[in-house]
XYZ file of C-alpha atoms in Angstrom:
483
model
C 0.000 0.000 0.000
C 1.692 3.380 -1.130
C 0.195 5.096 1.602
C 3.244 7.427 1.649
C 2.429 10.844 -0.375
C 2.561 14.299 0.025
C -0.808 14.830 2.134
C -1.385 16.086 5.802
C -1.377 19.638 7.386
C -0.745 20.238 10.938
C -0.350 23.096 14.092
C 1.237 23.110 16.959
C 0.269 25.993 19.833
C 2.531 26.664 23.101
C 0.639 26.848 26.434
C 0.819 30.807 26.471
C 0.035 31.032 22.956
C -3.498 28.987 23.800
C -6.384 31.130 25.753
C -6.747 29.044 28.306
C -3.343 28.193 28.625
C -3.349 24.600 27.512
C -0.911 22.918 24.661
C -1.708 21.665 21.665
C -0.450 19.897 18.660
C -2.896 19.100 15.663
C -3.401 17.402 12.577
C -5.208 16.544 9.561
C -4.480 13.043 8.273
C -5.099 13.211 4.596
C -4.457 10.052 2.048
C -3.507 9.696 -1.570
C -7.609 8.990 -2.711
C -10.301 9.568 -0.980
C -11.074 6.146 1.113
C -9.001 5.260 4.067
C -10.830 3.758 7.024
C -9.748 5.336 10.150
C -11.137 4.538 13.721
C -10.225 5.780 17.298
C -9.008 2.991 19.764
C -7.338 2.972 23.578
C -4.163 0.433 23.688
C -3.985 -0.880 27.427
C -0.643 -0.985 29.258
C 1.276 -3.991 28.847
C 4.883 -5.512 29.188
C 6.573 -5.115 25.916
C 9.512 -7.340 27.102
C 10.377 -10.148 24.350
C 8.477 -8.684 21.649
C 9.868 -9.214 18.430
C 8.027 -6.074 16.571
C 8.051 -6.537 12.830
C 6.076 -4.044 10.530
C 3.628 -5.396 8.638
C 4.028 -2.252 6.329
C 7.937 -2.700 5.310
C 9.444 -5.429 7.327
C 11.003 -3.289 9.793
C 12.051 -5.595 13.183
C 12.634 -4.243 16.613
C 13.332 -6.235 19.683
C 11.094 -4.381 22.179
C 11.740 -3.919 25.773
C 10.610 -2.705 29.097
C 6.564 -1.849 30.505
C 4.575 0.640 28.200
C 1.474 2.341 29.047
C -1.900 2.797 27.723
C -2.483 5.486 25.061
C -4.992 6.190 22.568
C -4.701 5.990 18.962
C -6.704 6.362 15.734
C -5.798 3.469 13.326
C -6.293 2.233 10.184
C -9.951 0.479 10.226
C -8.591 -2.376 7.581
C -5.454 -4.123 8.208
C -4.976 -5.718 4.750
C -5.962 -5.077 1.419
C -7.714 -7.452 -0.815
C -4.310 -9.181 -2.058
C -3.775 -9.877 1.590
C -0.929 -7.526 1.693
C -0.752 -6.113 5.038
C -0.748 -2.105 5.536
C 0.501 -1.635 8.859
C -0.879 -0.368 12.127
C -0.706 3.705 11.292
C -2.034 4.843 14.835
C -1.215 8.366 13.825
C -1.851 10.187 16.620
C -2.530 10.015 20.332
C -2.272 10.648 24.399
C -1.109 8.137 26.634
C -1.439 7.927 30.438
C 0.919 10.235 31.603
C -0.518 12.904 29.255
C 1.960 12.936 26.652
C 1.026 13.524 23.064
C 2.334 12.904 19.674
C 1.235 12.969 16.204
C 2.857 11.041 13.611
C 3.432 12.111 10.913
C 3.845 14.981 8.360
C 5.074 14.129 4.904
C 7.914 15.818 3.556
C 10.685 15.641 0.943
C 14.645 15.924 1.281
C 16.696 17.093 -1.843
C 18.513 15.048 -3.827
C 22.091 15.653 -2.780
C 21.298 15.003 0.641
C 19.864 11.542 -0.603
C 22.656 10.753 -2.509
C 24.567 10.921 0.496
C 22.380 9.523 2.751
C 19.853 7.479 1.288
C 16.385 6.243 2.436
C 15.857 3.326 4.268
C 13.678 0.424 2.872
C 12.265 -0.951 5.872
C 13.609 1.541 8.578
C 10.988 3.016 11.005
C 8.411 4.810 9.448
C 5.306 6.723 10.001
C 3.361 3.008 10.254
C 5.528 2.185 13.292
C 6.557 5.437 15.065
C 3.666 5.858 17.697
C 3.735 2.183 18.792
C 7.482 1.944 19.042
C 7.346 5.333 21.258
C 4.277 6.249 22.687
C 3.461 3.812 25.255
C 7.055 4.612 26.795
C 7.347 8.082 27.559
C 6.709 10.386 30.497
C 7.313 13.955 28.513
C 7.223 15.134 25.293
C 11.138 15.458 25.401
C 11.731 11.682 26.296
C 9.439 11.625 22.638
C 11.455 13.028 20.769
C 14.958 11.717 22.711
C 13.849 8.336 21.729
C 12.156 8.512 18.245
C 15.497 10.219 17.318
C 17.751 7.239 18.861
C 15.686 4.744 16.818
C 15.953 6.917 13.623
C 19.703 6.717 14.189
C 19.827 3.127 14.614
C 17.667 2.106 12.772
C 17.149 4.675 9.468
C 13.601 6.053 7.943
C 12.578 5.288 4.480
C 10.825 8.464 4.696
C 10.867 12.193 5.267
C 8.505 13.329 8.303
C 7.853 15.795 10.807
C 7.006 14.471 14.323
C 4.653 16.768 17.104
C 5.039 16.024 20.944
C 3.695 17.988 23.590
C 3.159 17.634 27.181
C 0.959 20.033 29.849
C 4.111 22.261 29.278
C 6.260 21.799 26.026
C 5.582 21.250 22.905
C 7.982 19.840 19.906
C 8.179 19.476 16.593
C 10.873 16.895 14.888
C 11.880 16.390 11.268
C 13.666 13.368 10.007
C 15.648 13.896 6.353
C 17.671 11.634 4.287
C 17.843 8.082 6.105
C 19.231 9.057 9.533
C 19.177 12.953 10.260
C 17.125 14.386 12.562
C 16.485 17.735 13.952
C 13.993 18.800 16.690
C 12.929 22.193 17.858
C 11.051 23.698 20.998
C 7.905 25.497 20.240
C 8.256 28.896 21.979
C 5.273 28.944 25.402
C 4.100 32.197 23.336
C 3.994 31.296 19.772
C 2.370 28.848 17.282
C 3.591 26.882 14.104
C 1.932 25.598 10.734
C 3.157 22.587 9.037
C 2.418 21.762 5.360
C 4.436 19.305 3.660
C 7.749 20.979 3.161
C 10.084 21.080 5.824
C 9.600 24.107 8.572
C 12.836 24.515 11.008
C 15.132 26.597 9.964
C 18.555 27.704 11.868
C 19.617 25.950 14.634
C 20.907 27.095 17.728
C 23.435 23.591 18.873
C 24.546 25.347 22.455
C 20.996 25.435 23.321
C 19.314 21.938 24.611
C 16.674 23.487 25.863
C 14.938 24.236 23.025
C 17.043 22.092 19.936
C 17.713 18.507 20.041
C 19.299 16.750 16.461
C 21.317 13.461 15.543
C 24.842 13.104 16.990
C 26.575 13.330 13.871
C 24.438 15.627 11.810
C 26.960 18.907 12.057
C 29.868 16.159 10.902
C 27.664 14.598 8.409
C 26.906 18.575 6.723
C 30.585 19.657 6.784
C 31.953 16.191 5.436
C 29.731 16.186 1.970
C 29.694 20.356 2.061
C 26.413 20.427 2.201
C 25.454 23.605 3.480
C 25.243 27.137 0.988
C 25.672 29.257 4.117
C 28.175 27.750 6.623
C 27.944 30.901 8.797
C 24.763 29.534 9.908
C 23.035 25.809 10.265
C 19.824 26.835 8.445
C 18.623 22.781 8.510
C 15.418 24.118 6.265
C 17.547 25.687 3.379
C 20.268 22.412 3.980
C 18.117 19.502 3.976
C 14.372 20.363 2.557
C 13.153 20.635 -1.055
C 12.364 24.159 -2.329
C 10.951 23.786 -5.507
C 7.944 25.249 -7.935
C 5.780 22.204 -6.646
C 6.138 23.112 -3.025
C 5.065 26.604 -3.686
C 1.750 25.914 -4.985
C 1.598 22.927 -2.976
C 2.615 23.541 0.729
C 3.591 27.436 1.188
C 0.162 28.738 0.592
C -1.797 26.752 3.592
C 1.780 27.808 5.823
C 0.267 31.751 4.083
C -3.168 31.209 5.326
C -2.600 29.857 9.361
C -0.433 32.523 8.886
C -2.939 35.276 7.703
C -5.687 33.824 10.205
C -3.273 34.479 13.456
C -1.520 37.621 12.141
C -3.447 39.268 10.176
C -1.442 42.733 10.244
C 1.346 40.592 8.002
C 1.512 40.588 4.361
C 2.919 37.818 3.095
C 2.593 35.999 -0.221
C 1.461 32.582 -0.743
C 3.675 30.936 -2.889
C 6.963 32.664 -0.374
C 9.480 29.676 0.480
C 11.267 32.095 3.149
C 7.708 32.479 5.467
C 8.965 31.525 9.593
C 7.881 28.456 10.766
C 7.191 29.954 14.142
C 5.308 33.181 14.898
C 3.672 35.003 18.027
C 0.308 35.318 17.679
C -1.663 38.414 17.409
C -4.578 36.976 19.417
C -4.341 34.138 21.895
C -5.944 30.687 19.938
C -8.496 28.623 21.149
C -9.069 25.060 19.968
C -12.091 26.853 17.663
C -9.596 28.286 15.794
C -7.289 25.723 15.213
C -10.624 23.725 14.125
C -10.753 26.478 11.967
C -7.489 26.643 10.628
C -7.621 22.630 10.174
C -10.980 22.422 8.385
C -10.341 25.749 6.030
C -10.231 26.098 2.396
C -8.677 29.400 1.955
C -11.870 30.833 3.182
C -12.580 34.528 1.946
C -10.022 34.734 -0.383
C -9.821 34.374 -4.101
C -8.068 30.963 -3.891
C -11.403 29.270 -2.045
C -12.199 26.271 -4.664
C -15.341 25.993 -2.783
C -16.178 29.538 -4.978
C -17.238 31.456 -2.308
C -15.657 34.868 -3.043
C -17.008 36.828 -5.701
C -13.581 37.920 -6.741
C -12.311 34.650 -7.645
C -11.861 33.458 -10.929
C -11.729 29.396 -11.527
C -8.162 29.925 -12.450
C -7.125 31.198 -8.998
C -9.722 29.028 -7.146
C -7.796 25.576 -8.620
C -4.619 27.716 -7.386
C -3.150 26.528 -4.301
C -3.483 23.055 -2.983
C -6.768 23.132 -0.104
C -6.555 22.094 3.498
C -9.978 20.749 2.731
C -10.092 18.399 -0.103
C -11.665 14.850 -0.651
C -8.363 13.066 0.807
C -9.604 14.021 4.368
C -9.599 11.089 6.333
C -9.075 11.542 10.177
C -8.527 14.889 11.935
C -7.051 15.521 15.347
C -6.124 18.328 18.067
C -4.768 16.955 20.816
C -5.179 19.202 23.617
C -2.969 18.835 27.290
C -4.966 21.292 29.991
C -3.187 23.301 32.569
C -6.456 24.421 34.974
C -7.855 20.722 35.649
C -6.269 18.093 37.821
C -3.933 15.606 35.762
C -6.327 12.826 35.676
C -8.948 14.721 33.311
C -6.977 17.240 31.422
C -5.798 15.370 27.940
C -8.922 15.598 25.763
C -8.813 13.860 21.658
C -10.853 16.319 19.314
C -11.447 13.706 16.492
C -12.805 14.516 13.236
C -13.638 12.031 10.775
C -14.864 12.162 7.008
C -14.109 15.826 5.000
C -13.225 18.121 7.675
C -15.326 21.268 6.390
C -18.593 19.303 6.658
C -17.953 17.244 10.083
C -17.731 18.354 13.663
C -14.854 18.359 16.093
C -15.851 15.829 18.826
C -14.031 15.594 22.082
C -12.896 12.867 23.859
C -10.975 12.342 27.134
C -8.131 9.706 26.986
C -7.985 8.461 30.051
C -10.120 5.919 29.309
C -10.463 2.328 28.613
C -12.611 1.926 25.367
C -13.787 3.750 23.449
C -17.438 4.250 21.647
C -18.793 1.266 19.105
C -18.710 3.447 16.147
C -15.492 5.235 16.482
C -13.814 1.886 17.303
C -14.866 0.237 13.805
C -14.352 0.784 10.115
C -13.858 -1.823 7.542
C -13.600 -1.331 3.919
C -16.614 -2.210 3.610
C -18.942 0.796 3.654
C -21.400 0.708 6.877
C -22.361 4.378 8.148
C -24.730 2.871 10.535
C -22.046 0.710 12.551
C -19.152 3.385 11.722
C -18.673 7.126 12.423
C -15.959 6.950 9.650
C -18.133 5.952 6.509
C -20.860 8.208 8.226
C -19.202 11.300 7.812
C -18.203 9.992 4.401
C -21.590 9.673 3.607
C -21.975 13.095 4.365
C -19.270 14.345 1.986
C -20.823 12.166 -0.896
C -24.213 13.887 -0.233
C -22.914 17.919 0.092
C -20.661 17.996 -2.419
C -22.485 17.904 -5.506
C -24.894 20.742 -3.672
C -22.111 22.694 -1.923
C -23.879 26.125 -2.177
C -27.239 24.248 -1.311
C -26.410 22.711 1.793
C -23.741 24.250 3.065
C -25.635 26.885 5.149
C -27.409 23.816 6.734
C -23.892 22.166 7.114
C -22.250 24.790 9.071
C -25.583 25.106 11.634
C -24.748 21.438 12.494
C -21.194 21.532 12.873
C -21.549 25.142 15.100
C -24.157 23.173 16.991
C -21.863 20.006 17.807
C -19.490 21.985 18.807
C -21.016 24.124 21.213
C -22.571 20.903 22.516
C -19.017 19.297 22.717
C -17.446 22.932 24.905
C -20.380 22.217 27.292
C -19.811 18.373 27.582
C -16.525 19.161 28.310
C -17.646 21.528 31.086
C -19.934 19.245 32.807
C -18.209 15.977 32.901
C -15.315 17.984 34.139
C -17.745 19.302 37.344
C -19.247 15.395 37.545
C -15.842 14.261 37.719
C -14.782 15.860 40.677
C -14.075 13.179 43.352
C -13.515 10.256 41.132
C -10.421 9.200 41.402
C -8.547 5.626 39.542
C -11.224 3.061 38.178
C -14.145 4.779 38.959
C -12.672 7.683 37.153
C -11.835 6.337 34.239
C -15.257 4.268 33.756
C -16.835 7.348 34.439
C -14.885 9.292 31.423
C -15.467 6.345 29.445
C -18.955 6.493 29.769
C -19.188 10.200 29.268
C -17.371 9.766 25.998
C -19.953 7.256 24.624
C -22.624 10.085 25.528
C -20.745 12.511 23.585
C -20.224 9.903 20.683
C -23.428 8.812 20.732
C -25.204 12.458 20.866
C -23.295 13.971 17.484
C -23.657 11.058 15.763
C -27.405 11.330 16.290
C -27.205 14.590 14.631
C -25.259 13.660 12.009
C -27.732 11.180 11.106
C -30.522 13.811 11.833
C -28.489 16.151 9.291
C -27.978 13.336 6.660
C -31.454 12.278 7.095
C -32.632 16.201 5.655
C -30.201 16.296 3.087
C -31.066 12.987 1.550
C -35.067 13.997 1.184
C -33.949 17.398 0.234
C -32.022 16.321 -2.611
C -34.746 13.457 -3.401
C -37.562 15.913 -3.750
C -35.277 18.231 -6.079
C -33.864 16.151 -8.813
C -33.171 17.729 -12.106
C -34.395 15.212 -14.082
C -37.986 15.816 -13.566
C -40.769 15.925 -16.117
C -44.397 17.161 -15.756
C -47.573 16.189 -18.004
C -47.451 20.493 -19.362
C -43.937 20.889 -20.010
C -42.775 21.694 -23.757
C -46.637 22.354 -24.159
């Protein structure tokens, strides 16, 4: 399965940045086509010790060791394709118990001369493995990235990603290139970052471990092939990445728009290869706007293929790649609290389907299930038994009527997700005085409410659409016409 493209589109806030002072890293988990079954699941703790890990993506094997924890994850739904060709576990993104979060991965390229020096690994560890071989074995998003960069080292990538971790206090953002360099970078408390495909840290700072970790050898690695066009710097974006016509109309412009949503008093062009990865933003960010952000389609500009700005032309509309397009498969935002105790404060916005048409839903993680028809997806298509190929349903349904339904759309999503900011609210005043088992039953349970509650709308909404567009086909004929 050539899962691998360039798709995906994620943000990462620091807890001052946020406006109520929580982290967050996000993303959007996009595919090559439009059909990937994804579904939402809680991995219990267990002792890895003697596990002989091999990746049923690209043969990858790792000798596992030691106790992991539970964490959540959202999965592939189908675990082989019809061949019987296996595609690999993909959990993608998640919070274990200690409230540490990562999101893996974003797709990007390294040049050619860096590859010819240090090629791709076949079956190294790639975005299929990542979150199980790290996940369930960290207590802070530093430990993340200390030991997704050891295995990279050891073990080599066959791919190019960037790699989110955050805890209730830091947040990080590494970036693999060529088979076995890595950087990793500190997201400023104050400031947010976009990530498109293209790779997004740029000079690095090696006397400073608080905020920059990177591969042993990397600075030796640079100077022995002369690989870097301004030595009196280590700019690892202009080194390592790609900066071609493709990633200007592909990946700058959705950097452009986050960009032009949190400081608006910048101008900035979209197809600009030299916009900062990190910025302070003009207004502090709540998850609403990183729903926003995540679910946008270069809203009120002339580059909206949706066509909703009058100034547009279809020319500038087909543009710029979308955030929103039919690859959409499985959104997150994984939020870390800092005003709740510990034991409630890591909450799993999921989206599934095409993010501009479904809701944000949020879940707490410490759980120990989670509801029916998040937890199941197939290939075959089942909207009843699976939130997945519901919200797909819905896509299939507005599209072709965009302008139609839309207005209709947006009431249901707004709805959800004012119902999902006061779920959050009162299961957070219930839960006071659970503590352990009766805890985490108790947030289980609440989440199957919450689950169970939008998807009841959903079905409401798809329920409307479907007579709508039922009672207004174009192919109609009456007994008078062409009388």
């Amino acid at each position: 399965m050539d899962k691998k493209v360039t798709s995906c589109t994620a943000m990462l806030v620091g807890k001052n940045a946020s406006i109520d002072g929580s982290t967050m890293i996000a993303r959007n988990e996009d595919g090559y086509n439009g059909i990937n079954p994804k579904t939402f699941k809680v991995f219990p703790a267990k002792d890895y010790t003697g596990e002989h890990y091999v990746s049923d993506y690209n043969g990858l094997e790792v000798d596992m060791d030691g106790k992991g924890c539970r964490y959540t994850a959202t999965p592939n739904g189908a675990h082989q394709l019809n061949d019987g060709h296996g595609v690999g576990r993909w959990d993608e993104q998640g919070i274990n118990e200690y409230n540490v979060a990562m999101s893996a991965t974003e797709t990007e390229s390294t040049n050619p001369r860096v590859l010819g020096h240090d090629p791709l690994v076949e079956n190294g560890v790639d975005e299929d493995s990542m979150v199980y071989l790290v996940l369930p074995f960290i207590k802070s998003a530093r430990e993340g990235v200390q030991r997704l960069g050891s295995l990279i080292e050891k073990y080599g990538t066959g791919e190019t990603n960037g790699i989110a971790f955050s805890d209730k206090d830091e947040v990080w953002y590494l970036e693999t290139a060529g088979g076995h360099q890595w950087v990793a970078q500190r997201i400023p408390d104050d400031a947010y970052a976009i990530a498109p495909n293209n790779m997004c840290i740029q000079e690095i700072d090696f006397d400073d471990p608080d905020n920059f970790m990177y591969a042993a050898g990397i600075r030796d690695f640079v100077e022995k092939y002369h690989l870097n066009p301004y030595p009196d710097k280590f700019n690892f974006r202009k080194i390592f990445a790609t900066e071609d016509e493709a990633d200007a109309y592909y990946n700058t412009p959705r950097t452009w728009y986050g960009q032009k949503l949190f400081n608006p008093s910048i101008e900035q062009e979209p197809t600009s290869q030299d916009m900062p990865f990190i910025r302070q933003p003009e207004k502090k960010i709540a998850v609403e706007d990183v729903e926003f952000f995540l679910s946008s389609h270069y809203n009120q500009t002339p580059y909206d293929p949706m066509g909703t700005y009058s100034s547009g032309n279809s020319d500038e509309m087909k543009r710029f790649r979308s955030i929103a397009l039919d690859r959409n498969q499985s959104s997150c935002i994984l939020q870390i609290r800092n005003d709740v105790p510990a034991e409630y404060a890591a909450i799993q916005w999921i989206n599934f389907g095409f993010y501009c048409y479904s809701p944000y839903v949020p879940f707490f993680t410490n759980i120990n299930d989670t509801p029916a028809n998040y937890a199941t997806a197939s290939e075959t298509f089942h909207p009843e038994k699976s939130a997945y190929w519901m919200y797909k349903l819905l896509q299939v349904i507005v599209e072709p009527r965009y302008h139609e339904f839309i207005n209709e759309v947006n009431a249901f999503r707004d709805n959800a997700q004012s119902y999902g900011i006061g779920r959050v609210d009162n299961v957070l005043e219930n839960a006071k005085g659970k503590e352990g088992k009766e805890l985490t039953d108790y947030l289980t349970a609440e989440n199957n409410i919450t689950a169970q509650h939008v998807s009841e709308a959903a079905q409401k909404l798809i329920n409307s659409l479907v007579h709508q567009t039922l009672l207004n086909s174009k192919f109609q004929f009456e007994r008078g016409d062409n009388l």
